[in-house]
């Protein structure tokens, strides 16, 4: 059974810092991995999707990496801004599966 | 990116009544839709997966007779909470995926806050 873990559960950093969020998964037979952002009381916004054959994806200040063999993904946020404050969720889709398995999320606070 | 809408965004109802939540994919055909519920400060819990024209596949522990899911078209899925009770109060989020989407991204709706009195 696939399990997804995100560390840390919460993170607070000053504005302008670069930061890394971590996601690990137990079964490396994945189809893809997706990073989402969730603001309080809102739905999820897809940030980046990495296919199993890819190593990384970039969008603006965000860079997500994938290391299937070690069961890890990282989300790198450059030059953080207060507007980046949200909960970040990582989700894995297994080979042959329909559903996503979510981590518990990292609640990020960027302090002005 | 693709847009998924949910209606209503917030609903308050009395115990014992039924509530229907709609989920629509606005600019793509959703061959597969998912329904999640989320408790405060927790991650999403998948309730069921539905493919257009087929019966939904429910996750273990989710009562299919209580949470009725219909995916009658490629742009609409509905979740009906039957005989709602206070413990059904939660944040319900739908998600949609298109098989024709080359990136296979799963898009989420804005959620529906259900409060059962």
mmCIF file of C-alpha atoms in Angstrom:
data_model
loop_
_atom_site.group_PDB
_atom_site.id
_atom_site.type_symbol
_atom_site.label_atom_id
_atom_site.label_comp_id
_atom_site.label_asym_id
_atom_site.label_seq_id
_atom_site.Cartn_x
_atom_site.Cartn_y
_atom_site.Cartn_z
ATOM 1 C CA UNK A 1 0.000 0.000 0.000
ATOM 2 C CA UNK A 2 1.385 3.351 -1.073
ATOM 3 C CA UNK A 3 2.066 5.804 1.727
ATOM 4 C CA UNK A 4 3.063 9.422 1.222
ATOM 5 C CA UNK A 5 4.797 11.459 3.896
ATOM 6 C CA UNK A 6 5.547 15.159 3.919
ATOM 7 C CA UNK A 7 8.113 16.780 6.129
ATOM 8 C CA UNK A 8 7.977 19.203 7.805
ATOM 9 C CA UNK A 9 4.318 19.470 8.783
ATOM 10 C CA UNK A 10 4.719 23.216 9.185
ATOM 11 C CA UNK A 11 7.362 25.708 8.162
ATOM 12 C CA UNK A 12 7.740 29.411 8.827
ATOM 13 C CA UNK A 13 10.419 31.478 7.073
ATOM 14 C CA UNK A 14 11.136 35.142 6.402
ATOM 15 C CA UNK A 15 10.216 36.625 3.083
ATOM 16 C CA UNK A 16 12.852 36.304 0.388
ATOM 17 C CA UNK A 17 14.302 32.995 1.505
ATOM 18 C CA UNK A 18 14.593 29.976 -0.719
ATOM 19 C CA UNK A 19 13.022 26.854 0.752
ATOM 20 C CA UNK A 20 12.519 23.172 0.132
ATOM 21 C CA UNK A 21 9.498 21.040 0.925
ATOM 22 C CA UNK A 22 9.934 17.291 1.070
ATOM 23 C CA UNK A 23 7.731 14.419 0.022
ATOM 24 C CA UNK A 24 8.520 10.722 0.296
ATOM 25 C CA UNK A 25 6.602 7.695 -0.924
ATOM 26 C CA UNK A 26 6.969 4.022 -0.128
ATOM 27 C CA UNK A 27 6.279 2.374 -3.496
ATOM 28 C CA UNK A 28 8.474 3.536 -6.358
ATOM 29 C CA UNK A 29 6.157 2.097 -9.042
ATOM 30 C CA UNK A 30 4.485 5.399 -9.668
ATOM 31 C CA UNK A 31 2.798 6.823 -12.763
ATOM 32 C CA UNK A 32 3.232 10.451 -11.774
ATOM 33 C CA UNK A 33 3.581 12.807 -8.829
ATOM 34 C CA UNK A 34 1.726 16.064 -8.435
ATOM 35 C CA UNK A 35 2.270 19.059 -6.164
ATOM 36 C CA UNK A 36 -0.713 21.135 -5.113
ATOM 37 C CA UNK A 37 -1.329 24.278 -3.157
ATOM 38 C CA UNK A 38 -4.348 24.756 -0.901
ATOM 39 C CA UNK A 39 -5.371 28.061 0.633
ATOM 40 C CA UNK A 40 -7.570 27.965 3.771
ATOM 41 C CA UNK A 41 -11.143 26.974 2.953
ATOM 42 C CA UNK A 42 -10.375 26.544 -0.727
ATOM 43 C CA UNK A 43 -9.868 23.729 -3.183
ATOM 44 C CA UNK A 44 -6.534 22.569 -4.548
ATOM 45 C CA UNK A 45 -4.510 24.322 -7.207
ATOM 46 C CA UNK A 46 -2.205 22.141 -9.260
ATOM 47 C CA UNK A 47 1.344 23.501 -9.259
ATOM 48 C CA UNK A 48 3.468 20.924 -11.008
ATOM 49 C CA UNK A 49 3.089 17.394 -12.313
ATOM 50 C CA UNK A 50 6.091 15.132 -12.857
ATOM 51 C CA UNK A 51 5.708 12.009 -14.942
ATOM 52 C CA UNK A 52 7.563 8.917 -13.743
ATOM 53 C CA UNK A 53 10.049 9.251 -16.607
ATOM 54 C CA UNK A 54 10.928 12.828 -15.685
ATOM 55 C CA UNK A 55 13.410 14.137 -13.137
ATOM 56 C CA UNK A 56 12.068 17.630 -12.623
ATOM 57 C CA UNK A 57 9.575 20.261 -13.655
ATOM 58 C CA UNK A 58 9.772 24.026 -13.338
ATOM 59 C CA UNK A 59 7.174 26.759 -13.265
ATOM 60 C CA UNK A 60 8.283 30.269 -12.421
ATOM 61 C CA UNK A 61 9.830 30.273 -8.956
ATOM 62 C CA UNK A 62 8.856 26.665 -8.361
ATOM 63 C CA UNK A 63 10.943 23.631 -9.160
ATOM 64 C CA UNK A 64 9.894 20.086 -8.369
ATOM 65 C CA UNK A 65 12.266 17.144 -8.542
ATOM 66 C CA UNK A 66 11.591 13.428 -8.552
ATOM 67 C CA UNK A 67 13.879 10.587 -7.540
ATOM 68 C CA UNK A 68 11.846 7.431 -7.983
ATOM 69 C CA UNK A 69 14.531 5.050 -6.803
ATOM 70 C CA UNK A 70 14.753 6.702 -3.413
ATOM 71 C CA UNK A 71 11.030 7.459 -3.258
ATOM 72 C CA UNK A 72 11.470 11.190 -2.880
ATOM 73 C CA UNK A 73 10.313 14.451 -4.369
ATOM 74 C CA UNK A 74 11.160 17.989 -3.393
ATOM 75 C CA UNK A 75 9.444 21.265 -4.124
ATOM 76 C CA UNK A 76 11.839 24.175 -4.241
ATOM 77 C CA UNK A 77 10.444 27.681 -3.865
ATOM 78 C CA UNK A 78 12.789 30.509 -4.744
ATOM 79 C CA UNK A 79 12.617 34.015 -3.315
ATOM 80 C CA UNK A 80 9.582 33.276 -1.176
ATOM 81 C CA UNK A 81 6.789 35.833 -0.854
ATOM 82 C CA UNK A 82 3.973 36.271 1.694
ATOM 83 C CA UNK A 83 1.546 35.205 -1.048
ATOM 84 C CA UNK A 84 3.206 31.795 -1.068
ATOM 85 C CA UNK A 85 1.742 31.109 2.381
ATOM 86 C CA UNK A 86 -0.531 28.079 2.025
ATOM 87 C CA UNK A 87 -0.599 24.350 2.587
ATOM 88 C CA UNK A 88 1.372 22.393 0.020
ATOM 89 C CA UNK A 89 0.283 18.863 -0.762
ATOM 90 C CA UNK A 90 2.135 16.181 -2.619
ATOM 91 C CA UNK A 91 0.199 13.327 -4.249
ATOM 92 C CA UNK A 92 1.300 10.177 -6.004
ATOM 93 C CA UNK A 93 -0.517 8.150 -8.617
ATOM 94 C CA UNK A 94 0.589 4.538 -8.808
ATOM 95 C CA UNK A 95 1.119 2.621 -12.025
ATOM 96 C CA UNK A 96 -2.217 1.245 -13.220
ATOM 97 C CA UNK A 97 -4.173 3.194 -10.615
ATOM 98 C CA UNK A 98 -6.814 5.856 -11.000
ATOM 99 C CA UNK A 99 -6.506 7.607 -7.697
ATOM 100 C CA UNK A 100 -4.005 9.902 -6.073
ATOM 101 C CA UNK A 101 -2.541 9.159 -2.661
ATOM 102 C CA UNK A 102 -1.953 12.358 -0.722
ATOM 103 C CA UNK A 103 0.542 13.324 1.908
ATOM 104 C CA UNK A 104 -0.598 15.211 4.981
ATOM 105 C CA UNK A 105 0.727 18.477 3.634
ATOM 106 C CA UNK A 106 3.180 21.136 4.759
ATOM 107 C CA UNK A 107 1.680 24.335 6.099
ATOM 108 C CA UNK A 108 3.962 27.134 4.914
ATOM 109 C CA UNK A 109 4.007 30.631 6.369
ATOM 110 C CA UNK A 110 6.116 33.359 4.787
ATOM 111 C CA UNK A 111 6.648 36.252 7.168
ATOM 112 C CA UNK A 112 6.929 39.775 5.723
ATOM 113 C CA UNK B 1 -5.314 25.374 -16.587
ATOM 114 C CA UNK B 2 -8.607 23.519 -16.750
ATOM 115 C CA UNK B 3 -11.497 24.686 -14.585
ATOM 116 C CA UNK B 4 -13.660 22.597 -12.293
ATOM 117 C CA UNK B 5 -16.612 24.210 -10.553
ATOM 118 C CA UNK B 6 -18.685 23.093 -7.599
ATOM 119 C CA UNK B 7 -22.116 24.183 -6.515
ATOM 120 C CA UNK B 8 -23.073 25.157 -3.920
ATOM 121 C CA UNK B 9 -19.956 26.500 -2.263
ATOM 122 C CA UNK B 10 -21.595 26.378 1.131
ATOM 123 C CA UNK B 11 -24.716 24.662 2.411
ATOM 124 C CA UNK B 12 -26.352 24.434 5.803
ATOM 125 C CA UNK B 13 -29.105 21.879 6.298
ATOM 126 C CA UNK B 14 -31.107 20.212 9.009
ATOM 127 C CA UNK B 15 -30.349 16.716 10.184
ATOM 128 C CA UNK B 16 -32.220 14.114 8.161
ATOM 129 C CA UNK B 17 -32.370 16.038 4.919
ATOM 130 C CA UNK B 18 -30.510 15.200 1.717
ATOM 131 C CA UNK B 19 -28.038 17.494 0.047
ATOM 132 C CA UNK B 20 -26.834 17.397 -3.551
ATOM 133 C CA UNK B 21 -23.481 18.815 -4.607
ATOM 134 C CA UNK B 22 -22.662 19.353 -8.275
ATOM 135 C CA UNK B 23 -19.246 19.180 -9.848
ATOM 136 C CA UNK B 24 -18.687 20.399 -13.394
ATOM 137 C CA UNK B 25 -15.689 20.425 -15.674
ATOM 138 C CA UNK B 26 -16.090 23.688 -17.574
ATOM 139 C CA UNK B 27 -13.625 23.426 -20.432
ATOM 140 C CA UNK B 28 -12.790 19.772 -20.818
ATOM 141 C CA UNK B 29 -14.434 16.380 -20.812
ATOM 142 C CA UNK B 30 -13.886 14.585 -17.537
ATOM 143 C CA UNK B 31 -13.753 10.869 -18.138
ATOM 144 C CA UNK B 32 -12.969 10.300 -14.478
ATOM 145 C CA UNK B 33 -14.166 12.244 -11.467
ATOM 146 C CA UNK B 34 -13.236 11.876 -7.825
ATOM 147 C CA UNK B 35 -14.949 12.919 -4.627
ATOM 148 C CA UNK B 36 -12.986 13.740 -1.484
ATOM 149 C CA UNK B 37 -13.824 14.942 1.972
ATOM 150 C CA UNK B 38 -11.500 16.914 4.144
ATOM 151 C CA UNK B 39 -11.648 17.476 7.885
ATOM 152 C CA UNK B 40 -10.086 20.582 9.450
ATOM 153 C CA UNK B 41 -6.311 20.632 9.213
ATOM 154 C CA UNK B 42 -6.225 17.197 7.623
ATOM 155 C CA UNK B 43 -5.428 15.959 4.177
ATOM 156 C CA UNK B 44 -7.953 14.843 1.598
ATOM 157 C CA UNK B 45 -9.687 11.506 2.002
ATOM 158 C CA UNK B 46 -10.854 9.892 -1.213
ATOM 159 C CA UNK B 47 -14.472 8.784 -1.014
ATOM 160 C CA UNK B 48 -15.093 7.408 -4.486
ATOM 161 C CA UNK B 49 -13.971 7.341 -8.089
ATOM 162 C CA UNK B 50 -16.443 7.516 -10.941
ATOM 163 C CA UNK B 51 -16.058 6.997 -14.647
ATOM 164 C CA UNK B 52 -18.630 8.480 -16.979
ATOM 165 C CA UNK B 53 -21.531 6.129 -17.511
ATOM 166 C CA UNK B 54 -20.353 3.627 -14.905
ATOM 167 C CA UNK B 55 -21.106 3.011 -11.267
ATOM 168 C CA UNK B 56 -18.796 4.695 -8.826
ATOM 169 C CA UNK B 57 -16.084 2.752 -7.030
ATOM 170 C CA UNK B 58 -16.204 3.542 -3.340
ATOM 171 C CA UNK B 59 -13.272 3.461 -0.951
ATOM 172 C CA UNK B 60 -13.358 1.119 1.977
ATOM 173 C CA UNK B 61 -15.503 2.434 4.794
ATOM 174 C CA UNK B 62 -17.536 4.827 2.636
ATOM 175 C CA UNK B 63 -21.241 3.997 2.597
ATOM 176 C CA UNK B 64 -22.427 3.958 -0.988
ATOM 177 C CA UNK B 65 -26.075 4.185 0.032
ATOM 178 C CA UNK B 66 -25.380 7.301 2.039
ATOM 179 C CA UNK B 67 -23.136 9.050 -0.456
ATOM 180 C CA UNK B 68 -24.781 8.652 -3.845
ATOM 181 C CA UNK B 69 -22.583 9.512 -6.800
ATOM 182 C CA UNK B 70 -23.800 10.020 -10.332
ATOM 183 C CA UNK B 71 -21.538 10.697 -13.311
ATOM 184 C CA UNK B 72 -24.069 10.820 -16.099
ATOM 185 C CA UNK B 73 -22.165 13.043 -18.490
ATOM 186 C CA UNK B 74 -18.582 13.935 -19.331
ATOM 187 C CA UNK B 75 -18.922 17.318 -17.659
ATOM 188 C CA UNK B 76 -21.083 16.670 -14.613
ATOM 189 C CA UNK B 77 -20.911 14.535 -11.502
ATOM 190 C CA UNK B 78 -23.122 14.835 -8.448
ATOM 191 C CA UNK B 79 -22.694 13.750 -4.859
ATOM 192 C CA UNK B 80 -25.838 13.378 -2.796
ATOM 193 C CA UNK B 81 -25.496 13.065 0.947
ATOM 194 C CA UNK B 82 -28.656 11.263 1.999
ATOM 195 C CA UNK B 83 -30.225 11.681 5.429
ATOM 196 C CA UNK B 84 -27.403 13.933 6.506
ATOM 197 C CA UNK B 85 -26.296 13.991 10.132
ATOM 198 C CA UNK B 86 -23.968 16.361 11.998
ATOM 199 C CA UNK B 87 -21.050 13.959 11.595
ATOM 200 C CA UNK B 88 -21.360 14.413 7.811
ATOM 201 C CA UNK B 89 -20.399 18.048 8.223
ATOM 202 C CA UNK B 90 -17.191 18.467 6.275
ATOM 203 C CA UNK B 91 -15.505 20.069 3.296
ATOM 204 C CA UNK B 92 -16.269 18.100 0.135
ATOM 205 C CA UNK B 93 -14.015 18.527 -2.880
ATOM 206 C CA UNK B 94 -14.431 17.066 -6.325
ATOM 207 C CA UNK B 95 -11.724 16.500 -8.874
ATOM 208 C CA UNK B 96 -11.701 15.693 -12.559
ATOM 209 C CA UNK B 97 -9.314 14.196 -15.028
ATOM 210 C CA UNK B 98 -9.491 13.900 -18.769
ATOM 211 C CA UNK B 99 -8.073 10.910 -20.556
ATOM 212 C CA UNK B 100 -7.371 13.212 -23.457
ATOM 213 C CA UNK B 101 -5.163 15.441 -21.319
ATOM 214 C CA UNK B 102 -1.574 14.735 -22.345
ATOM 215 C CA UNK B 103 -0.233 15.732 -18.962
ATOM 216 C CA UNK B 104 -2.878 13.700 -17.158
ATOM 217 C CA UNK B 105 -3.244 16.430 -14.573
ATOM 218 C CA UNK B 106 -6.014 16.126 -12.030
ATOM 219 C CA UNK B 107 -7.934 19.357 -11.482
ATOM 220 C CA UNK B 108 -9.830 20.195 -8.331
ATOM 221 C CA UNK B 109 -12.971 22.149 -7.637
ATOM 222 C CA UNK B 110 -13.156 24.920 -5.021
ATOM 223 C CA UNK B 111 -14.936 22.700 -2.511
ATOM 224 C CA UNK B 112 -18.318 22.704 -0.770
ATOM 225 C CA UNK B 113 -18.622 23.349 2.932
ATOM 226 C CA UNK B 114 -21.468 21.256 4.350
ATOM 227 C CA UNK B 115 -22.826 22.000 7.806
ATOM 228 C CA UNK B 116 -25.525 19.735 9.183
ATOM 229 C CA UNK B 117 -27.384 21.120 12.181
#
